[in-house]
PDB file of C-alpha atoms in Angstrom:
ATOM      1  CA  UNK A  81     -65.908 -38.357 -35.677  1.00 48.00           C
ATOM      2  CA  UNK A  82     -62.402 -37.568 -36.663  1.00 50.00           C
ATOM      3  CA  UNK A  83     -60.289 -34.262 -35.140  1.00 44.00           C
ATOM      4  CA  UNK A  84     -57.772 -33.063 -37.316  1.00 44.00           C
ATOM      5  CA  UNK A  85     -54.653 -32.454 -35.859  1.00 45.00           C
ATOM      6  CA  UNK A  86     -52.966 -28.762 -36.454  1.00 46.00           C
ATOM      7  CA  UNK A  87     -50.237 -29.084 -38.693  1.00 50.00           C
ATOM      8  CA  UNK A  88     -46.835 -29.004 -36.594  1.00 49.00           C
ATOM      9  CA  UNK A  89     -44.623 -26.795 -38.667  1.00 55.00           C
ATOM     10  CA  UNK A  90     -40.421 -26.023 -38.470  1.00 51.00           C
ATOM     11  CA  UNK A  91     -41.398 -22.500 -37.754  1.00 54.00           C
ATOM     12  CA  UNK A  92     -43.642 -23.257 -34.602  1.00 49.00           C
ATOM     13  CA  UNK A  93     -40.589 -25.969 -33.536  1.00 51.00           C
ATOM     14  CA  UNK A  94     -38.504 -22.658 -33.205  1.00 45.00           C
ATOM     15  CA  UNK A  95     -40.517 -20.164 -31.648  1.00 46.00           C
ATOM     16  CA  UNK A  96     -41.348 -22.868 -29.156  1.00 45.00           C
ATOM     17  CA  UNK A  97     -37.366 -22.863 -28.382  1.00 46.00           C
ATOM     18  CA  UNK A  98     -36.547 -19.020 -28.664  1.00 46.00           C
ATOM     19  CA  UNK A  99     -39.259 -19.002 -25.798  1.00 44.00           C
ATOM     20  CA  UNK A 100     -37.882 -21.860 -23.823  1.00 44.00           C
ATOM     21  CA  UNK A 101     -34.448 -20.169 -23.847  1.00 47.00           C
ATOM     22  CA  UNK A 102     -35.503 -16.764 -23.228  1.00 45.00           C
ATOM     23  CA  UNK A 103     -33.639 -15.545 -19.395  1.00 43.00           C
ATOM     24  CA  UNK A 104     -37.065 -14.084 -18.313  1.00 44.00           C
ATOM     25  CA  UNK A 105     -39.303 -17.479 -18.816  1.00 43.00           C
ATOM     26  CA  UNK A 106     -36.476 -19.815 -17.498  1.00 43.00           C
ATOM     27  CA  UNK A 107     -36.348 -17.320 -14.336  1.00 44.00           C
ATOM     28  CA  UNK A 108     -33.028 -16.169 -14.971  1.00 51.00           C
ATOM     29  CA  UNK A 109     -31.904 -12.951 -13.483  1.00 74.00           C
ATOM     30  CA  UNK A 110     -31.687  -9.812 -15.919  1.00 88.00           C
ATOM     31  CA  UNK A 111     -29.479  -6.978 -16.144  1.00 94.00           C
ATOM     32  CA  UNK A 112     -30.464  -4.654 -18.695  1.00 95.00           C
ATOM     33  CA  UNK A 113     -31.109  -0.630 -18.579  1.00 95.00           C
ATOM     34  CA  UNK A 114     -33.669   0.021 -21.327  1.00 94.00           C
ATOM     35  CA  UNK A 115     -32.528   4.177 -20.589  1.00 94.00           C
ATOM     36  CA  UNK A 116     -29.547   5.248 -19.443  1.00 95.00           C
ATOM     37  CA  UNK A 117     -28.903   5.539 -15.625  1.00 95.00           C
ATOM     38  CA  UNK A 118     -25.526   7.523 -15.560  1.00 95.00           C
ATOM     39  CA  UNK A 119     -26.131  11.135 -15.609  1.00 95.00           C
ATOM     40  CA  UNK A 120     -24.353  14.097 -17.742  1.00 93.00           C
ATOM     41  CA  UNK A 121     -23.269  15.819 -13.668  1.00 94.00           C
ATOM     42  CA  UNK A 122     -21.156  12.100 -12.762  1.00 94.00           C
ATOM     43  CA  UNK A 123     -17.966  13.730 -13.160  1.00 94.00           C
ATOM     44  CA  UNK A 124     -18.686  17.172 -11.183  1.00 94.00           C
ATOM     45  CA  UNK A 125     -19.948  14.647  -8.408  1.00 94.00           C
ATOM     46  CA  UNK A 126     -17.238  12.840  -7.985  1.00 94.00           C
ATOM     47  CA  UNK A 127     -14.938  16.280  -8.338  1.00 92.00           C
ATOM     48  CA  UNK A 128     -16.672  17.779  -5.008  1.00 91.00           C
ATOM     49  CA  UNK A 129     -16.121  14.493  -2.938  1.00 91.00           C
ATOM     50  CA  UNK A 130     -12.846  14.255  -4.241  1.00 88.00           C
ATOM     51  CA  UNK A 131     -11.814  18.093  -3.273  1.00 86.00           C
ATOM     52  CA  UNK A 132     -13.324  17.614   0.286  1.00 82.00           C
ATOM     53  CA  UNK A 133     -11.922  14.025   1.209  1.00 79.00           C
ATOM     54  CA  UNK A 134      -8.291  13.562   2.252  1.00 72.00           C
ATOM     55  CA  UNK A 135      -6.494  11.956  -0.302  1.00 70.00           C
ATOM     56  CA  UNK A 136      -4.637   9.480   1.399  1.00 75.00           C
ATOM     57  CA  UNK A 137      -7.450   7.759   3.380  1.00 84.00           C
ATOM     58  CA  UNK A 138      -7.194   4.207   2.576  1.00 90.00           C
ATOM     59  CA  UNK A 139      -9.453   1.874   1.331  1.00 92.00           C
ATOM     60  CA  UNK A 140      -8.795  -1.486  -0.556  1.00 93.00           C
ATOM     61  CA  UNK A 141      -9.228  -2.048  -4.493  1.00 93.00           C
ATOM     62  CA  UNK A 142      -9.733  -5.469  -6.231  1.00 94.00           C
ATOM     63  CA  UNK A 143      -5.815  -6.576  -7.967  1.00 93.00           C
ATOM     64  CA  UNK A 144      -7.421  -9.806 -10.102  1.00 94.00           C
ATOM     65  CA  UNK A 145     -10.323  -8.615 -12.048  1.00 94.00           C
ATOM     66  CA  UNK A 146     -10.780 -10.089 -14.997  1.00 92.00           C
ATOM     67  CA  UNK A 147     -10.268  -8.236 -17.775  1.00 90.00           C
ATOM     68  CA  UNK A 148     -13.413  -8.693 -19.327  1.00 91.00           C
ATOM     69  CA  UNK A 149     -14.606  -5.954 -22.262  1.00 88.00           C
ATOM     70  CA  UNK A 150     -18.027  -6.014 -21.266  1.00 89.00           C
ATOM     71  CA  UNK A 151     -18.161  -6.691 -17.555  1.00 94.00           C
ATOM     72  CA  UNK A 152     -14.812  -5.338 -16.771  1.00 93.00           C
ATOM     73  CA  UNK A 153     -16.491  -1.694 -15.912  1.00 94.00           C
ATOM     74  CA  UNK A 154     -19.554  -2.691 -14.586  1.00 94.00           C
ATOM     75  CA  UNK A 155     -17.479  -5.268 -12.106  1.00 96.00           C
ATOM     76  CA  UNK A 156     -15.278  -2.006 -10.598  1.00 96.00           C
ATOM     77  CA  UNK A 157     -18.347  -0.387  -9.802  1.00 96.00           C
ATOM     78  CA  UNK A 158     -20.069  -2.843  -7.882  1.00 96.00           C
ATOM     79  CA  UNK A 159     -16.967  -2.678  -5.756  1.00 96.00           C
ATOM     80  CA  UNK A 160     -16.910   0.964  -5.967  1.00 96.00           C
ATOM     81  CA  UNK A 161     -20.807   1.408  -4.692  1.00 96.00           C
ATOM     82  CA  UNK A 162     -19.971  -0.752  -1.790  1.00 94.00           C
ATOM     83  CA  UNK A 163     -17.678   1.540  -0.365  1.00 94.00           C
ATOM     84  CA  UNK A 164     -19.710   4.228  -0.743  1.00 93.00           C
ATOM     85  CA  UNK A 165     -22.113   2.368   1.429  1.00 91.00           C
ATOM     86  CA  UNK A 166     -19.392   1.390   3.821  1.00 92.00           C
ATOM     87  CA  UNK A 167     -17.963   4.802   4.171  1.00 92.00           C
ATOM     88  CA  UNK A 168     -20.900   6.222   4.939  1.00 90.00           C
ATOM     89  CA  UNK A 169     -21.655   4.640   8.151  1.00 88.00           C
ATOM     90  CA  UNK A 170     -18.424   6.244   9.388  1.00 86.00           C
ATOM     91  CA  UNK A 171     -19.051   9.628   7.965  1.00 86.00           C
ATOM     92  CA  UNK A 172     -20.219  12.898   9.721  1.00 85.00           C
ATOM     93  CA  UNK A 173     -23.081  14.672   8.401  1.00 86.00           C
ATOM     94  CA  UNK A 174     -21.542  16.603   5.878  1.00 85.00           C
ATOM     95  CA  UNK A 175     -18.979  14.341   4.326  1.00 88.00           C
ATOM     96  CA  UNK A 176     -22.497  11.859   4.229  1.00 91.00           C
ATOM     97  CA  UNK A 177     -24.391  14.446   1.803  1.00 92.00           C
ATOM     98  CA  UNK A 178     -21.403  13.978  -0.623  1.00 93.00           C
ATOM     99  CA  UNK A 179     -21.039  10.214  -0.191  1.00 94.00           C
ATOM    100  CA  UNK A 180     -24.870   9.541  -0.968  1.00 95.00           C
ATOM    101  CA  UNK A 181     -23.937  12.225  -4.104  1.00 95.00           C
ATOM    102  CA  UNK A 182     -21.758   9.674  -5.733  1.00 95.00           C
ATOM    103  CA  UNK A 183     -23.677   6.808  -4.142  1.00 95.00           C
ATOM    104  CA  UNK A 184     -26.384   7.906  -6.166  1.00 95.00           C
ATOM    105  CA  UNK A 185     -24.597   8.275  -9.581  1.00 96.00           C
ATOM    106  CA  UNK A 186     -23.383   4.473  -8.877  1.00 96.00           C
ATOM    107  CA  UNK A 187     -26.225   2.659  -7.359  1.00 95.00           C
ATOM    108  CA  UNK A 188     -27.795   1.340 -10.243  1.00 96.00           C
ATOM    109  CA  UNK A 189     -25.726  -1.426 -10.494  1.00 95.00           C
ATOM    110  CA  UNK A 190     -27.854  -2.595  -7.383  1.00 94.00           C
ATOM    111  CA  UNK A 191     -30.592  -3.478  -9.948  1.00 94.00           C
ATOM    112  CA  UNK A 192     -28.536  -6.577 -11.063  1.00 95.00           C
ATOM    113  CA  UNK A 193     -28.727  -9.951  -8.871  1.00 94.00           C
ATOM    114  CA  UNK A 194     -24.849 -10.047  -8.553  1.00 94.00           C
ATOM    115  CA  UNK A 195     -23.542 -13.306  -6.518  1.00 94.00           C
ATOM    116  CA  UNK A 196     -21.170 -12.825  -3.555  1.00 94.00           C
ATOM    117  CA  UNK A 197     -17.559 -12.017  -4.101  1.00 93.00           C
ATOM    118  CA  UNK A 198     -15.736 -14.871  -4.867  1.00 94.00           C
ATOM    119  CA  UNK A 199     -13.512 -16.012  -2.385  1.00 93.00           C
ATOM    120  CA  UNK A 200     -10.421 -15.884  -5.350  1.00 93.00           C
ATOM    121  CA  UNK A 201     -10.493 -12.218  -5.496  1.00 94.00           C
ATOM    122  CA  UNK A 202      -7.593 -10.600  -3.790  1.00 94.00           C
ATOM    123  CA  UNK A 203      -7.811  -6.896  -2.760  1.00 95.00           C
ATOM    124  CA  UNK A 204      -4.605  -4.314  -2.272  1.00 94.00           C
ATOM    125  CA  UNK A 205      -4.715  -1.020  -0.457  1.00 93.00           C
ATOM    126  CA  UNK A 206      -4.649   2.172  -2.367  1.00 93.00           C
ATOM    127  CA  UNK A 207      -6.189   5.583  -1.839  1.00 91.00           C
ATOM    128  CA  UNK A 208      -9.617   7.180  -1.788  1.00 91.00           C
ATOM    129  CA  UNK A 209      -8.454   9.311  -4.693  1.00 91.00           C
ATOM    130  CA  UNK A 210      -7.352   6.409  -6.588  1.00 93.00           C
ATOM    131  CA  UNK A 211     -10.901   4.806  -6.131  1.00 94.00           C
ATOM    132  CA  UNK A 212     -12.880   7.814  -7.062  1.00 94.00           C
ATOM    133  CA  UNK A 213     -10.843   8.615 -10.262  1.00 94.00           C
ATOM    134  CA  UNK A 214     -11.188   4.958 -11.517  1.00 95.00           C
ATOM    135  CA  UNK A 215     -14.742   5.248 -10.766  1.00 96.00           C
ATOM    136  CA  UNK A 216     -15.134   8.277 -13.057  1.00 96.00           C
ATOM    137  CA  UNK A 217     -13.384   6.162 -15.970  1.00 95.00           C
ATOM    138  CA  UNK A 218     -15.470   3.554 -15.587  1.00 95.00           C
ATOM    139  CA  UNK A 219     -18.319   5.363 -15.838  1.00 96.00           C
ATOM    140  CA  UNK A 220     -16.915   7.245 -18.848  1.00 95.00           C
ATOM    141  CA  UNK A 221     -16.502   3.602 -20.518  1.00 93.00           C
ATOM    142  CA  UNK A 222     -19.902   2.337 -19.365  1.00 94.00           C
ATOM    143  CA  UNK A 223     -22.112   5.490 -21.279  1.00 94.00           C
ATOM    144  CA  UNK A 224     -22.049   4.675 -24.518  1.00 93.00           C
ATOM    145  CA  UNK A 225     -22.719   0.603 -24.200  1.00 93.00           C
ATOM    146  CA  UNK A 226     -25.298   0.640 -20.300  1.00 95.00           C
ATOM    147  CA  UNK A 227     -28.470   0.689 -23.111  1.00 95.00           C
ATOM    148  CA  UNK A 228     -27.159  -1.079 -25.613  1.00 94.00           C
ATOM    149  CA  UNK A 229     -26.125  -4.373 -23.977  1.00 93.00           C
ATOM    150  CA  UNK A 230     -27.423  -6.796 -21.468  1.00 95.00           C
ATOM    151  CA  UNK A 231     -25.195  -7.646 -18.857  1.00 95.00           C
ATOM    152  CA  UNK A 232     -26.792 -10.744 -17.050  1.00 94.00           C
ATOM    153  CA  UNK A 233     -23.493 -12.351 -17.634  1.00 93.00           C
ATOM    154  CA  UNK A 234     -21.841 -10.277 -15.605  1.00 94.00           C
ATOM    155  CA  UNK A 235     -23.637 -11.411 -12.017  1.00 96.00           C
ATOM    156  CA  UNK A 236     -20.787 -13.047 -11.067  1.00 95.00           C
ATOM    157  CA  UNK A 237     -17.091 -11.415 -10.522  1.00 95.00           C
ATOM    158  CA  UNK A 238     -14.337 -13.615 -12.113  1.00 94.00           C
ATOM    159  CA  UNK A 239     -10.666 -13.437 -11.029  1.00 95.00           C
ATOM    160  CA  UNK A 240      -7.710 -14.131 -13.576  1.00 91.00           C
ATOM    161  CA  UNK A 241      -6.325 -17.165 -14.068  1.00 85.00           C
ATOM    162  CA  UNK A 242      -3.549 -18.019 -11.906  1.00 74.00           C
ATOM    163  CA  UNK A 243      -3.927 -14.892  -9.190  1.00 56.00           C
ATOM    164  CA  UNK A 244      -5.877 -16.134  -6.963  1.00 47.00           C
ATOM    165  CA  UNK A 245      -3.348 -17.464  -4.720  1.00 43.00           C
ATOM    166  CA  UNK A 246      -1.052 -14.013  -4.281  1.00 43.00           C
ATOM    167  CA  UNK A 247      -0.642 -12.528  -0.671  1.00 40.00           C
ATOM    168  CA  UNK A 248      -2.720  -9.183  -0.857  1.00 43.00           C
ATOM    169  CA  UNK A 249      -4.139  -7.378   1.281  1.00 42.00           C
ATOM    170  CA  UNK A 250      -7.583  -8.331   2.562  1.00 40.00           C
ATOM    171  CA  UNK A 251     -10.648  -5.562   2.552  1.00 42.00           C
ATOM    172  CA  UNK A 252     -10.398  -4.028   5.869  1.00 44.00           C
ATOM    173  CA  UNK A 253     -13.017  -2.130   7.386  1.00 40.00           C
ATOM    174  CA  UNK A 254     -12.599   2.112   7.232  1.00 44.00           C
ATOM    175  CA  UNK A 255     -12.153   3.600  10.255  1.00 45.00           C
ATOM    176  CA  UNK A 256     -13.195   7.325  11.040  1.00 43.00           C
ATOM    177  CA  UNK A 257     -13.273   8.685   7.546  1.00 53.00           C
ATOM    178  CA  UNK A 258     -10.741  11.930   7.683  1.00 43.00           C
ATOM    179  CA  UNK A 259      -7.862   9.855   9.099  1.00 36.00           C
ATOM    180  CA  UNK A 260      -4.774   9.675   7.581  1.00 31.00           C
ATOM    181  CA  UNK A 261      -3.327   6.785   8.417  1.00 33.00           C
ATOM    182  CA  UNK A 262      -0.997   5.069   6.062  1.00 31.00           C
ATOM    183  CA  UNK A 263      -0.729   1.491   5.839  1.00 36.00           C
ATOM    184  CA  UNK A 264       1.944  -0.252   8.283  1.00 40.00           C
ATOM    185  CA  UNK A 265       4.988  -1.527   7.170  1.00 37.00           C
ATOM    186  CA  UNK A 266       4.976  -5.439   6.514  1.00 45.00           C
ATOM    187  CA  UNK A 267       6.721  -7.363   9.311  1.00 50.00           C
ATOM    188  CA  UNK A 268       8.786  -9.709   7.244  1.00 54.00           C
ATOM    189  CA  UNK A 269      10.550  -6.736   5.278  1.00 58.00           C
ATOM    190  CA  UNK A 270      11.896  -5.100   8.669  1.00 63.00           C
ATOM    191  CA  UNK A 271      13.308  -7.532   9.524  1.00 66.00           C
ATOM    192  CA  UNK A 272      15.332  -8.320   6.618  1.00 66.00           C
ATOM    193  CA  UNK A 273      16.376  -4.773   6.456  1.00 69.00           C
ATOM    194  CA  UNK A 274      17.434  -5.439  10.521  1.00 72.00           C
ATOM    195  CA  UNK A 275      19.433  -8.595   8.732  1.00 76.00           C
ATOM    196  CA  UNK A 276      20.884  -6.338   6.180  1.00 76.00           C
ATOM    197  CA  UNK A 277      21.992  -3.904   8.162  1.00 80.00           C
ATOM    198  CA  UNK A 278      23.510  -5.802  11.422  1.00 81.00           C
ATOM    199  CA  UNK A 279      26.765  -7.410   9.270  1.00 82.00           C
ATOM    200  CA  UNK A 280      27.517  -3.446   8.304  1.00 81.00           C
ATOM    201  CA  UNK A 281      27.204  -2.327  12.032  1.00 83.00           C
ATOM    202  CA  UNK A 282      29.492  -5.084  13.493  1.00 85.00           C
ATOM    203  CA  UNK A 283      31.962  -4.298  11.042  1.00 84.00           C
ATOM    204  CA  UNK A 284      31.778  -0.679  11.279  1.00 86.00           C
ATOM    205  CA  UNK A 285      31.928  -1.517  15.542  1.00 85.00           C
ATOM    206  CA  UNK A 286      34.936  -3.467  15.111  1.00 85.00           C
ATOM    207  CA  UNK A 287      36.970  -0.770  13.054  1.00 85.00           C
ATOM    208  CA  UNK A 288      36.064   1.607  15.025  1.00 86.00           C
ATOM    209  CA  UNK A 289      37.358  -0.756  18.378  1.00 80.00           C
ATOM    210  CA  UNK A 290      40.561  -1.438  15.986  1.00 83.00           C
ATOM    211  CA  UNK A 291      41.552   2.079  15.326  1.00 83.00           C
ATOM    212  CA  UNK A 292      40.587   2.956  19.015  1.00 81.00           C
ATOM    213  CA  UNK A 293      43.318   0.193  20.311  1.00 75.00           C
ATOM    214  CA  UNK A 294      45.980   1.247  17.483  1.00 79.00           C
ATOM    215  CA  UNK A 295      46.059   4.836  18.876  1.00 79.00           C
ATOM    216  CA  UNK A 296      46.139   3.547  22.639  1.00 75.00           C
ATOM    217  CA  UNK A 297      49.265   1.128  21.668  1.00 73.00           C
ATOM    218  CA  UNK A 298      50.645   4.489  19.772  1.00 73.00           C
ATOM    219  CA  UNK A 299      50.418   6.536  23.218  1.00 68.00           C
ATOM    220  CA  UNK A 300      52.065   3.770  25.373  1.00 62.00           C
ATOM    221  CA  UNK A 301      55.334   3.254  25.419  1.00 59.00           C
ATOM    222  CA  UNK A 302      57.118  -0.319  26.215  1.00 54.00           C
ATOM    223  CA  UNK A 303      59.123  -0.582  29.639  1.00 55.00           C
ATOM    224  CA  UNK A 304      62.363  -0.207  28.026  1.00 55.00           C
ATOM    225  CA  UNK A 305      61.410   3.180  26.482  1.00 53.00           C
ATOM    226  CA  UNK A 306      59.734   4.315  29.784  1.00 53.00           C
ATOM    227  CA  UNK A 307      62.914   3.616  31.798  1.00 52.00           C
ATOM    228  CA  UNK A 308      65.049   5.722  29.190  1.00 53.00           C
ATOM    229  CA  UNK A 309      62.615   8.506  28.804  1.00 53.00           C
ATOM    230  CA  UNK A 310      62.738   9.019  32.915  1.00 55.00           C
ATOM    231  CA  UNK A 311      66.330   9.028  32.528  1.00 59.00           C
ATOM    232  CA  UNK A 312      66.691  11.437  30.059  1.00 59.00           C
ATOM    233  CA  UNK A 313      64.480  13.764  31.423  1.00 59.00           C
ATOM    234  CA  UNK A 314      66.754  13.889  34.363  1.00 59.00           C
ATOM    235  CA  UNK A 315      69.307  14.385  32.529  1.00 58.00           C
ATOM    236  CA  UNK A 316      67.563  17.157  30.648  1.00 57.00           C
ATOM    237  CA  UNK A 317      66.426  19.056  33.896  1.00 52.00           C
ATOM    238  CA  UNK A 318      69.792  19.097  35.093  1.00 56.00           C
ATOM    239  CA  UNK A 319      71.228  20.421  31.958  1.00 57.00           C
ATOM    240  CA  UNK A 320      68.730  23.308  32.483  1.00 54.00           C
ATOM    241  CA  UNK A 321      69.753  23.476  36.508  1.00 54.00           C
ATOM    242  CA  UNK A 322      73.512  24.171  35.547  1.00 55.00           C
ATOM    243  CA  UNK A 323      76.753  23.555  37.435  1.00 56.00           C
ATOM    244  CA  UNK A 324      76.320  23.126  41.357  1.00 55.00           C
ATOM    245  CA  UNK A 325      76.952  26.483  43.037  1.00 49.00           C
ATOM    246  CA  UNK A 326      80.547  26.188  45.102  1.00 56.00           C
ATOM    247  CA  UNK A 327      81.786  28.306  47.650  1.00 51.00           C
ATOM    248  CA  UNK A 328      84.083  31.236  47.393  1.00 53.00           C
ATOM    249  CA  UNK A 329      88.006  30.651  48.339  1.00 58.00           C
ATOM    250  CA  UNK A 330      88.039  31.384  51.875  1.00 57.00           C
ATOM    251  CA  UNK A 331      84.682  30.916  52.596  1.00 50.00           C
ATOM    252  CA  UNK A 332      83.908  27.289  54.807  1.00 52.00           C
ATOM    253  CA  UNK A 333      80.775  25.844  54.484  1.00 50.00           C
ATOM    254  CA  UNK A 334      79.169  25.890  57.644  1.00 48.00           C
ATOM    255  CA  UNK A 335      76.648  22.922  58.254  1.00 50.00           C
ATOM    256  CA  UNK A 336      73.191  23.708  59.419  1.00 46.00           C
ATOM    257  CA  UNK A 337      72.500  27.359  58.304  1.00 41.00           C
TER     258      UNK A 337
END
């Protein structure tokens, strides 16, 4: 008995590859939004939390992003939804309502498999406000393209070239949230301004000892002039005394009255 074999066509050859290479049969992690997940209300959101947060509390924002068209947005707000997460742990009940607000317009990007944060990526401290208003541009750059593209290349944050070794600030973790403490200056630029500033006192010291001494020397006079000065006063005071008083003719001085 002879079996025909089914004819192996170029077509079947490709489909048999398109499948292969497809993310969702080689178990590759997708991140895709069929329908839209940012909301028309993102922007009023953000307003409120903004209007009842002080502006100056500080939190830390990534310097060395890379500037990447597609994931560049979506990469800030993976940051951005983790301090929402982290600031509401420290947040009274109130302040928590608004938090999980914008939490909520952000938390999509959850759905995606990200990786951990590299260990290149550098953070600097800047203010709540700062974060929420790049959060709202973001967002604003995200609309148009969150259904139209597929961002599984975008699991993993990159850092630009040749930035990962700067001396930024690390993430710290927020303390009571309505604080406002500022950041502290740095150590190392104290004390150069100490170094800066020490050459100007000395020298301001040592005029000051200078034109001290000059006016002493000024209201001293040498032994010579002292001597002289006694004598003319003497002279002066009996200039001012007059002639001694003498007796009149006929008169004799009588000792002891």
């Amino acid at each position: 008995m002879i079996v025909l074999a089914p004819a192996w066509s170029p077509t079947t050859s490709l489909l048999l590859l398109l499948l292969l290479l497809s993310p969702r049969l080689r178990g590759a992690p997708d991140c895709s939004f069929p329908h839209s997940p940012i909301s028309s209300t993102f922007t009023s959101t953000i307003g409120k939390l903004s209007d009842y947060l002080l502006q100056d509390y500080p939190v830390t924002v990534a310097s060395n992003l890379q500037d990447d068209e597609l994931c560049g947005a979506f990469w800030r707000l993976v940051l951005a939804q983790r301090w929402m997460g982290r600031l509401k742990t420290v947040a009274g009940s109130q302040m928590e309502k608004l938090l999980e607000a914008v939490n909520t317009e952000i938390h999509f990007v959850t759905s995606c498999a990200f990786q951990p944060l590299p260990s290149c990526l550098r953070f600097v401290q800047a203010n709540i406000s700062h974060l929420l208003q790049d959060t709202s541009q973001q967002l604003v750059a995200l609309k148009p393209w969150i259904t139209r593209r597929n961002f599984s290349r975008c699991l993993e944050l990159q850092c630009q070239p040749g930035k990962d070794s700067s001396t930024l600030l690390p993430p710290r973790s927020p303390g009571a949230l309505g604080a406002t403490s500022l950041p502290a200056p740095q150590a190392p630029l104290l004390l150069l301004l100490l170094l800066l500033l020490l050459p100007v006192a000395l020298l301001l010291l040592a005029a000051a000892w200078c034109l001290h001494w000059r006016r002493k020397r000024q209201r001293m006079p040498y032994p010579g002039e002292r001597e002289s000065t006694s004598q003319e006063r003497g002279a002066s005071w009996s200039r001012q005394r007059g002639p001694p008083l003498q007796s009149p003719p006929g008169v004799k001085k009588v000792r002891g009255i």
